[in-house]
């Protein structure tokens, strides 16, 4: 007797953050050792963050996001589809945010 297919489990937030940290580092054309040097930490710490074996503090996520030219919010959103939207909002100026608020409300 065959069993019905199991529904896919959503990727845990910790795994998404780890993946996004790695993707952001690569997009920034930085090595693990480059990042570690900028943050004055051992490179193995960055590897642990990117593998999801150690969760960075919010302060560290913020520092990494700034180093990569992004925002902590974009790294922490629950859905991958929201990353570019959050990144755009984070980089918007007051006029652009006003236009967005007017369009939404």
Short mmCIF file of C-alpha atoms in Angstrom, two decimals:
data_model
loop_
_atom_site.label_atom_id
_atom_site.label_comp_id
_atom_site.label_asym_id
_atom_site.label_seq_id
_atom_site.Cartn_x
_atom_site.Cartn_y
_atom_site.Cartn_z
CA UNK A 1 0.00 0.00 0.00
CA UNK A 2 1.36 3.39 -0.94
CA UNK A 3 1.24 6.34 1.39
CA UNK A 4 -0.12 9.69 0.29
CA UNK A 5 2.53 12.30 -0.48
CA UNK A 6 3.59 14.31 2.54
CA UNK A 7 3.12 18.07 2.33
CA UNK A 8 6.36 19.99 2.00
CA UNK A 9 7.61 21.49 5.22
CA UNK A 10 8.35 25.17 5.00
CA UNK A 11 12.00 26.11 5.33
CA UNK A 12 12.70 27.25 8.90
CA UNK A 13 13.46 30.94 9.32
CA UNK A 14 16.93 30.11 10.63
CA UNK A 15 17.71 28.24 7.40
CA UNK A 16 16.37 31.11 5.28
CA UNK A 17 18.50 33.64 7.17
CA UNK A 18 21.59 31.43 6.77
CA UNK A 19 20.96 31.08 3.03
CA UNK A 20 20.33 34.80 2.62
CA UNK A 21 23.51 35.66 4.49
CA UNK A 22 25.51 33.45 2.15
CA UNK A 23 23.75 34.80 -0.95
CA UNK A 24 24.30 38.41 0.17
CA UNK A 25 27.99 37.76 0.81
CA UNK A 26 28.44 36.18 -2.59
CA UNK A 27 26.51 39.00 -4.29
CA UNK A 28 28.85 41.43 -2.54
CA UNK A 29 31.80 39.52 -4.00
CA UNK A 30 33.28 38.95 -0.58
CA UNK A 31 34.90 35.83 0.79
CA UNK A 32 34.16 34.45 4.24
CA UNK A 33 37.60 35.67 5.30
CA UNK A 34 36.88 39.18 3.92
CA UNK A 35 33.71 39.39 5.99
CA UNK A 36 35.43 38.06 9.09
CA UNK A 37 38.20 40.63 8.74
CA UNK A 38 35.67 43.47 8.40
CA UNK A 39 33.86 42.34 11.55
CA UNK A 40 37.05 41.44 13.41
CA UNK A 41 35.90 37.86 14.04
CA UNK A 42 37.22 34.43 13.13
CA UNK A 43 36.12 33.24 9.69
CA UNK A 44 34.68 30.04 11.18
CA UNK A 45 32.00 32.16 12.85
CA UNK A 46 30.79 33.42 9.45
CA UNK A 47 30.78 29.84 8.14
CA UNK A 48 28.61 28.76 11.09
CA UNK A 49 26.17 31.60 10.40
CA UNK A 50 25.92 30.65 6.73
CA UNK A 51 25.45 26.95 7.49
CA UNK A 52 22.80 27.72 10.07
CA UNK A 53 24.66 25.93 12.86
CA UNK A 54 24.88 29.16 14.86
CA UNK A 55 22.37 31.97 14.86
CA UNK A 56 23.83 35.48 14.73
CA UNK A 57 22.54 38.09 17.15
CA UNK A 58 20.32 40.85 15.76
CA UNK A 59 23.23 43.27 16.11
CA UNK A 60 25.43 40.93 14.08
CA UNK A 61 22.71 40.49 11.44
CA UNK A 62 22.48 44.26 11.19
CA UNK A 63 26.27 44.59 10.84
CA UNK A 64 26.35 41.91 8.15
CA UNK A 65 23.45 43.49 6.27
CA UNK A 66 25.13 46.90 6.29
CA UNK A 67 28.39 45.34 5.15
CA UNK A 68 26.55 43.73 2.24
CA UNK A 69 24.69 46.93 1.38
CA UNK A 70 21.31 45.68 2.54
CA UNK A 71 19.14 45.69 5.60
CA UNK A 72 18.50 43.36 8.50
CA UNK A 73 14.79 43.44 7.66
CA UNK A 74 15.45 42.02 4.20
CA UNK A 75 17.46 39.18 5.73
CA UNK A 76 14.77 38.41 8.30
CA UNK A 77 11.51 38.50 6.31
CA UNK A 78 9.61 35.24 6.36
CA UNK A 79 8.99 34.95 2.62
CA UNK A 80 11.68 35.09 -0.07
CA UNK A 81 9.35 37.02 -2.38
CA UNK A 82 9.28 39.89 0.13
CA UNK A 83 13.06 40.39 0.19
CA UNK A 84 13.26 42.78 -2.80
CA UNK A 85 10.20 44.69 -1.59
CA UNK A 86 11.62 45.18 1.89
CA UNK A 87 15.01 46.11 0.43
CA UNK A 88 13.40 48.74 -1.79
CA UNK A 89 11.43 50.20 1.12
CA UNK A 90 14.59 50.29 3.26
CA UNK A 91 16.41 52.25 0.58
CA UNK A 92 13.55 54.61 -0.26
CA UNK A 93 13.67 58.25 0.70
CA UNK A 94 10.83 60.18 2.36
CA UNK A 95 9.26 61.25 -0.95
CA UNK A 96 9.19 57.69 -2.28
CA UNK A 97 7.75 56.40 0.99
CA UNK A 98 5.06 59.08 0.84
CA UNK A 99 4.11 57.99 -2.66
CA UNK A 100 3.98 54.36 -1.57
CA UNK A 101 1.79 55.22 1.43
CA UNK A 102 -0.56 57.22 -0.81
CA UNK A 103 -0.78 54.38 -3.32
CA UNK A 104 -1.55 51.84 -0.60
CA UNK A 105 -4.06 53.87 1.30
#
